[in-house]
Coordinates of C-alpha atoms and ligand atoms in Angstrom, one line a residue:
M99 CA 52.5 47.2 -54.5
K100 CA 54.3 44.4 -52.9
T101 CA 53.2 43.7 -49.1
R102 CA 56.0 42.4 -47.6
I103 CA 55.2 39.3 -44.6
I104 CA 56.8 40.0 -41.9
L105 CA 57.1 37.7 -38.3
P106 CA 56.8 38.7 -35.1
D107 CA 60.8 38.1 -34.1
T108 CA 62.8 40.8 -32.8
D109 CA 64.2 42.4 -36.4
G110 CA 60.2 41.5 -37.8
I111 CA 59.0 44.2 -34.9
S112 CA 62.1 46.5 -35.3
E113 CA 61.4 46.7 -39.0
A114 CA 57.7 47.2 -38.6
G115 CA 57.8 49.4 -36.0
A116 CA 60.2 51.5 -38.1
I117 CA 58.0 51.4 -41.6
L118 CA 55.1 52.7 -39.2
R119 CA 57.1 55.6 -38.0
S120 CA 58.2 56.7 -41.8
G121 CA 54.9 57.0 -42.4
G122 CA 53.6 53.6 -44.0
L123 CA 50.9 50.6 -43.0
V124 CA 51.0 47.5 -41.2
A125 CA 49.0 44.6 -40.1
F126 CA 49.5 43.3 -37.2
P127 CA 47.6 40.4 -34.6
T128 CA 46.3 42.1 -31.0
E129 CA 44.5 39.7 -28.6
T130 CA 40.6 41.2 -30.7
V131 CA 40.9 41.1 -33.8
Y132 CA 44.2 41.9 -36.6
G133 CA 44.6 46.3 -37.1
L134 CA 46.0 47.9 -39.4
G135 CA 48.5 50.5 -38.4
A136 CA 50.0 54.2 -39.2
N137 CA 50.8 56.8 -36.8
A138 CA 48.0 58.6 -35.3
L139 CA 50.2 61.8 -35.3
D140 CA 50.6 62.2 -39.5
T141 CA 47.4 62.9 -41.6
V142 CA 49.1 61.9 -44.9
A143 CA 49.7 57.9 -42.7
T144 CA 45.9 57.8 -41.4
K145 CA 44.4 58.9 -44.6
R146 CA 46.1 56.0 -46.4
I147 CA 43.7 53.9 -44.0
Y148 CA 41.1 54.5 -45.4
E149 CA 42.0 54.1 -48.8
A150 CA 43.8 50.8 -48.3
K151 CA 39.8 50.1 -46.4
G152 CA 38.1 51.4 -48.3
R153 CA 36.1 53.4 -45.9
P154 CA 34.2 55.7 -45.0
S155 CA 35.8 58.9 -43.8
D156 CA 34.1 60.6 -41.1
N157 CA 34.3 57.1 -39.2
P158 CA 37.5 57.9 -36.6
M159 CA 39.7 55.2 -35.9
I160 CA 41.3 54.3 -32.8
V161 CA 44.8 55.1 -31.5
H162 CA 46.7 52.2 -29.7
V163 CA 49.3 53.2 -27.5
A164 CA 51.7 51.9 -25.0
S165 CA 52.2 53.7 -22.8
I166 CA 51.1 56.4 -20.3
D167 CA 53.0 58.9 -21.4
M168 CA 51.3 58.4 -25.0
L169 CA 48.4 58.3 -23.9
N170 CA 48.6 62.1 -22.6
G171 CA 49.9 62.1 -26.3
V172 CA 47.1 62.1 -27.0
A173 CA 44.1 62.8 -25.4
S174 CA 43.7 66.1 -23.2
G175 CA 42.7 66.9 -18.4
V176 CA 42.5 62.8 -18.0
T177 CA 41.1 62.9 -14.9
D178 CA 42.2 60.7 -11.8
A179 CA 39.4 58.7 -11.0
Q180 CA 39.8 57.9 -15.6
K181 CA 43.1 57.1 -15.5
A182 CA 41.7 55.1 -12.5
I183 CA 38.9 52.7 -15.1
M184 CA 41.6 52.5 -17.4
S185 CA 44.5 51.3 -15.2
K186 CA 41.7 47.6 -14.0
L187 CA 41.0 47.4 -17.3
W188 CA 44.5 48.3 -19.7
P189 CA 46.7 46.9 -21.1
G190 CA 43.8 44.9 -22.6
P191 CA 40.1 44.5 -25.0
I192 CA 38.7 47.8 -24.2
T193 CA 38.8 51.3 -26.0
F194 CA 39.1 54.3 -23.4
V195 CA 36.9 57.4 -25.3
L196 CA 38.3 61.1 -24.0
H197 CA 38.8 64.8 -24.9
K198 CA 41.7 65.1 -27.5
N199 CA 44.6 66.1 -27.5
P200 CA 44.6 69.3 -29.7
A201 CA 48.0 67.1 -31.8
V202 CA 45.5 64.6 -33.0
P203 CA 44.8 65.3 -36.6
D204 CA 40.7 65.0 -37.8
V205 CA 41.4 62.9 -40.0
T206 CA 41.9 60.2 -37.7
T207 CA 38.9 61.3 -35.2
G208 CA 37.2 62.5 -38.3
G209 CA 36.5 65.5 -36.7
L210 CA 35.0 64.3 -33.4
D211 CA 36.6 66.5 -31.1
T212 CA 36.8 63.0 -28.9
V213 CA 39.6 60.7 -29.7
A214 CA 39.2 56.6 -28.6
V215 CA 42.3 55.4 -27.3
R216 CA 43.3 51.8 -26.7
W217 CA 46.3 49.9 -25.4
P218 CA 46.6 46.7 -26.6
S219 CA 48.2 43.1 -24.3
R220 CA 49.1 41.0 -27.2
R221 CA 52.8 41.0 -26.7
E222 CA 52.9 41.7 -30.4
A223 CA 51.3 44.7 -30.9
A224 CA 52.6 46.2 -27.8
E225 CA 55.7 45.8 -29.0
I226 CA 55.2 47.2 -32.5
I227 CA 53.7 50.3 -30.7
V228 CA 56.8 51.0 -28.6
A229 CA 59.4 49.9 -31.4
A230 CA 57.3 53.1 -33.6
G231 CA 57.5 55.7 -30.1
V232 CA 53.9 56.9 -32.3
P233 CA 50.8 56.5 -31.0
I234 CA 49.5 53.7 -33.7
A235 CA 45.8 54.4 -35.3
A236 CA 44.5 50.9 -36.4
P237 CA 40.8 49.9 -37.4
S238 CA 40.9 46.8 -37.8
A239 CA 42.4 45.2 -41.8
N240 CA 39.7 43.9 -43.5
L241 CA 37.8 45.7 -46.9
S242 CA 35.1 47.8 -45.3
G243 CA 32.3 46.4 -44.6
K244 CA 33.2 42.2 -44.1
P245 CA 34.0 40.1 -41.3
S246 CA 37.4 41.6 -39.1
P247 CA 40.4 39.5 -39.8
T248 CA 41.3 36.7 -37.1
T249 CA 43.7 34.9 -38.6
F250 CA 46.9 35.9 -41.4
E251 CA 45.1 34.5 -43.6
D252 CA 42.0 36.8 -43.1
V253 CA 44.5 39.5 -43.6
A254 CA 46.4 38.8 -46.2
E255 CA 42.6 37.5 -48.5
D256 CA 42.1 41.5 -47.9
M257 CA 45.3 43.7 -48.0
D258 CA 47.6 41.9 -49.3
G259 CA 49.0 44.0 -52.5
R260 CA 47.4 47.4 -51.0
I261 CA 49.9 47.9 -48.0
D262 CA 53.3 47.4 -46.7
A263 CA 53.6 44.7 -44.5
I264 CA 51.4 42.3 -42.4
V265 CA 53.0 40.7 -39.6
K266 CA 52.3 37.4 -39.1
G267 CA 51.0 36.0 -35.9
E268 CA 48.6 33.4 -34.8
Q269 CA 44.6 33.2 -34.7
T270 CA 43.7 36.0 -32.7
V271 CA 42.5 34.9 -29.0
I272 CA 39.3 37.2 -28.6
G273 CA 38.3 37.5 -31.7
I274 CA 35.5 40.0 -32.1
E275 CA 36.6 43.8 -31.5
S276 CA 37.3 45.4 -28.0
T277 CA 34.1 47.6 -25.8
V278 CA 34.3 50.6 -26.7
L279 CA 33.1 52.2 -23.5
D280 CA 33.3 56.4 -23.3
L281 CA 34.3 58.5 -20.5
T282 CA 32.7 61.8 -21.3
S283 CA 29.7 61.2 -20.6
D284 CA 28.6 61.9 -17.1
V285 CA 27.6 58.3 -16.8
P286 CA 30.5 56.0 -18.5
T287 CA 28.6 54.4 -21.7
I288 CA 28.8 50.8 -24.3
L289 CA 29.5 51.9 -27.6
R290 CA 30.4 49.2 -28.6
P291 CA 30.1 45.7 -26.5
G292 CA 32.9 43.4 -26.3
F293 CA 34.5 40.7 -24.4
I294 CA 34.9 43.4 -21.4
T295 CA 31.2 43.1 -20.6
K296 CA 28.5 45.6 -19.0
S297 CA 29.2 44.0 -15.4
R298 CA 33.2 42.9 -15.4
I299 CA 33.2 47.2 -16.3
E300 CA 30.7 47.7 -13.2
E301 CA 32.6 46.4 -10.5
V302 CA 35.9 48.2 -11.9
V303 CA 33.2 51.4 -11.6
G304 CA 31.5 51.1 -8.7
G305 CA 28.6 52.3 -10.3
E306 CA 26.3 53.0 -13.1
V307 CA 27.6 52.0 -16.2
K308 CA 25.1 52.6 -19.4
Y309 CA 24.9 51.3 -23.3
D310 CA 23.9 53.5 -25.9
P311 CA 20.0 53.0 -26.7
S312 CA 21.7 52.8 -30.2
L313 CA 23.1 49.5 -29.0
F314 CA 19.4 48.5 -29.5
Q315 CA 17.7 50.3 -32.4
K316 CA 17.7 49.5 -36.0
P317 CA 19.7 51.9 -38.1
D318 CA 16.6 52.4 -39.8
S319 CA 14.7 53.5 -36.8
D320 CA 13.9 57.8 -37.2
D321 CA 15.6 57.8 -33.6
F322 CA 19.0 56.5 -34.0
H323 CA 21.7 58.4 -33.1
P324 CA 24.9 56.5 -32.4
K325 CA 27.9 58.3 -30.5
S326 CA 30.1 55.6 -32.6
P327 CA 29.9 56.9 -36.0
G328 CA 31.1 52.9 -37.0
M329 CA 28.1 51.2 -35.6
K330 CA 26.0 52.6 -38.8
Y331 CA 28.0 51.1 -41.2
K332 CA 27.2 48.4 -42.8
H333 CA 29.3 45.1 -40.5
Y334 CA 31.0 42.5 -41.2
A335 CA 28.6 40.9 -44.0
P336 CA 30.2 37.7 -45.7
K337 CA 28.7 36.9 -49.7
A338 CA 26.1 34.0 -48.4
D339 CA 23.0 35.6 -46.4
V340 CA 22.8 35.7 -42.8
K341 CA 20.1 35.4 -41.4
I342 CA 19.4 34.6 -37.4
V343 CA 17.1 32.1 -35.9
E344 CA 16.7 33.0 -31.9
G345 CA 14.2 30.9 -29.3
D346 CA 14.5 28.2 -27.7
K347 CA 17.1 25.6 -28.1
A348 CA 14.6 23.1 -29.1
A349 CA 12.2 25.6 -31.1
V350 CA 15.3 26.6 -33.4
H351 CA 17.0 23.5 -34.3
E352 CA 13.3 22.6 -35.2
A353 CA 13.6 25.4 -36.8
I354 CA 16.7 25.7 -38.8
A355 CA 16.5 22.1 -39.9
K356 CA 13.4 22.0 -41.7
L357 CA 14.9 25.8 -43.3
S358 CA 17.5 24.0 -44.6
A359 CA 16.0 21.1 -46.2
E360 CA 13.8 23.3 -47.9
A361 CA 16.6 26.0 -49.3
V362 CA 18.8 22.1 -49.9
A363 CA 15.3 20.7 -52.2
R364 CA 15.7 23.9 -54.2
G365 CA 20.0 24.2 -54.5
I366 CA 21.0 26.6 -52.1
K367 CA 24.0 25.8 -50.2
T368 CA 23.3 26.5 -46.9
A369 CA 25.5 25.9 -43.1
V370 CA 24.6 26.5 -39.9
L371 CA 26.6 27.8 -36.9
D372 CA 25.7 26.8 -33.2
Y373 CA 27.8 27.8 -30.8
E374 CA 25.1 26.9 -27.9
G375 CA 24.9 30.1 -25.9
K376 CA 28.8 30.1 -25.3
G377 CA 29.8 33.5 -25.8
D378 CA 32.9 33.3 -25.7
E379 CA 33.5 30.0 -28.2
A380 CA 31.4 32.6 -30.8
A381 CA 33.7 35.1 -30.8
V382 CA 37.0 33.8 -30.9
R383 CA 35.2 32.1 -34.0
Y384 CA 33.0 33.7 -35.4
F385 CA 34.4 36.0 -38.1
A386 CA 37.0 33.2 -38.7
N387 CA 34.1 30.5 -39.3
L388 CA 32.3 33.6 -41.9
R389 CA 34.8 33.7 -43.5
Q390 CA 35.7 30.4 -44.2
L391 CA 31.7 29.0 -45.3
D392 CA 32.1 32.0 -48.0
R393 CA 35.5 30.2 -49.5
D394 CA 33.2 27.3 -49.3
G395 CA 30.1 28.7 -51.5
V396 CA 28.3 28.3 -48.9
D397 CA 24.1 31.2 -50.0
V398 CA 22.8 31.4 -46.5
I399 CA 23.6 30.5 -42.8
Y400 CA 21.2 30.2 -39.8
I401 CA 23.0 31.1 -36.9
A402 CA 20.8 29.3 -33.7
S403 CA 20.8 32.1 -31.6
Y404 CA 19.9 30.4 -28.1
D405 CA 20.6 30.6 -24.3
W406 CA 23.2 32.8 -24.7
D407 CA 25.4 34.2 -21.8
E408 CA 27.1 37.8 -21.4
V409 CA 29.9 38.1 -23.9
G410 CA 27.1 36.5 -25.7
F411 CA 25.7 39.3 -26.1
S412 CA 28.8 40.6 -27.2
V413 CA 28.8 38.9 -30.9
M414 CA 25.3 38.7 -31.2
N415 CA 25.8 42.4 -32.0
R416 CA 27.5 41.5 -34.9
M417 CA 25.5 38.6 -36.3
V418 CA 22.7 41.0 -36.5
K419 CA 24.7 43.0 -38.1
S420 CA 25.9 40.3 -40.5
A421 CA 22.5 38.9 -40.6
G422 CA 21.3 42.7 -41.5
Y423 CA 19.4 42.3 -39.3
D424 CA 17.1 39.1 -40.4
I425 CA 15.8 37.5 -37.1
L426 CA 13.4 35.1 -37.2
E427 CA 11.5 34.7 -33.7
V428 CA 9.9 30.9 -33.3
Ligands
LIG705 O1 39.6 45.4 -31.5 C1 39.5 46.7 -31.9 O2 38.9 48.0 -31.5 C2 40.3 47.2 -33.1 C3 41.9 46.6 -33.2 C4 42.5 46.6 -34.1 O3 42.4 47.4 -31.9 N1 40.3 47.9 -34.1 C5 39.2 48.1 -34.4 O4 38.7 49.2 -35.1 O5 37.7 47.6 -33.9 P1 37.3 50.1 -35.9 O6 37.6 51.2 -36.6 O7 37.2 48.8 -36.0 O8 36.3 50.5 -34.9 C6 36.7 51.1 -34.7 C7 35.3 51.6 -33.6 C8 34.0 52.4 -34.2 O9 33.0 51.8 -34.3 C9 34.4 53.9 -34.6 O10 33.6 54.8 -34.9 C10 34.3 54.1 -32.7 O11 35.5 52.5 -32.7 N2 35.0 55.6 -32.7 C11 36.8 55.6 -32.4 N3 36.7 56.1 -32.7 C12 35.9 57.5 -31.5 C13 34.8 58.0 -31.0 N4 36.4 59.2 -30.6 N5 33.9 58.6 -30.4 C14 33.2 57.3 -30.8 N6 33.9 56.7 -30.9 C15 34.4 56.2 -31.9
LIG706 MG1 35.9 47.0 -38.2

């Protein structure tokens, strides 16, 4: 299949909308990462997403909307309390899990009776959804298991020849995927941490917010039952081995210097990622850095982990998975 490259000008946006409406697959930038979109109500189109990504079909997709009308078409029984929370955080990098509207096919939600919905704030994404006129199912536009794409080049690397079109925009500004917040449980529960943090959500909710306990467990532990099916799969893995070195700043630097020197002496090509605990910066650069280090042929990546701020916790959630839970405490 020849993949068209579309620019996000007026003509490009309406072309992207038309392809989506007629059942095609289009990758486009959002504020978090690039998404791979299809008409969320079209069973054949959404099945093609799983094929293009090589994604397990029990892993549900986020449905992207650009109006309250569209939200009402995919969710059901949305309460005023839920609407009040959503209106304070949307459009933006947060996804809400709600009760599903029967109009949404099972392929989109992986057979769950809930649906994950997001209203993105990035101009191109919102305009494409409006142009399509239908809600858009869009997982991250990477091959399953690889780091999410934050640049046009990253999307092209994984998806060229596999999908109908890629909308070519600038690098994404947030860099990690949206926070996923379950609003169907008694206490709102964070299923995937993101740029919108727990304390920000607590401010908006005006009450308690929980983390899904599985965020603190290894997938091989007996009581690991994440509510977000996606959290159980291998994720964010570059070709290189990733090792996290965690502790006090000075100790981390000392340990990485020693490990790197030993590796280099054995002819292993190493790199170090050190964001100095700054979560926002780490979020923007992490996935792009992983992909670049793969292109550079690096064998082992050491991540310096210390003094993380709140968004840092969300980035660490991805880093731990990239590392396959290989964490050295120093
Ligand atoms: O920022 C983002 O969220 C990006 C952009 C493109 O919007 N999308 C994205 O989609 O990250 P994806 O498919 O890579 O991740 C969706 C996550 C998965 O972990 C999935 O299991 C979870 O959301 N999810 C989807 N529907 C769910 C549901 N009904 N209940 C619980 N978790 C759900
Ligand atoms: Mg993904």
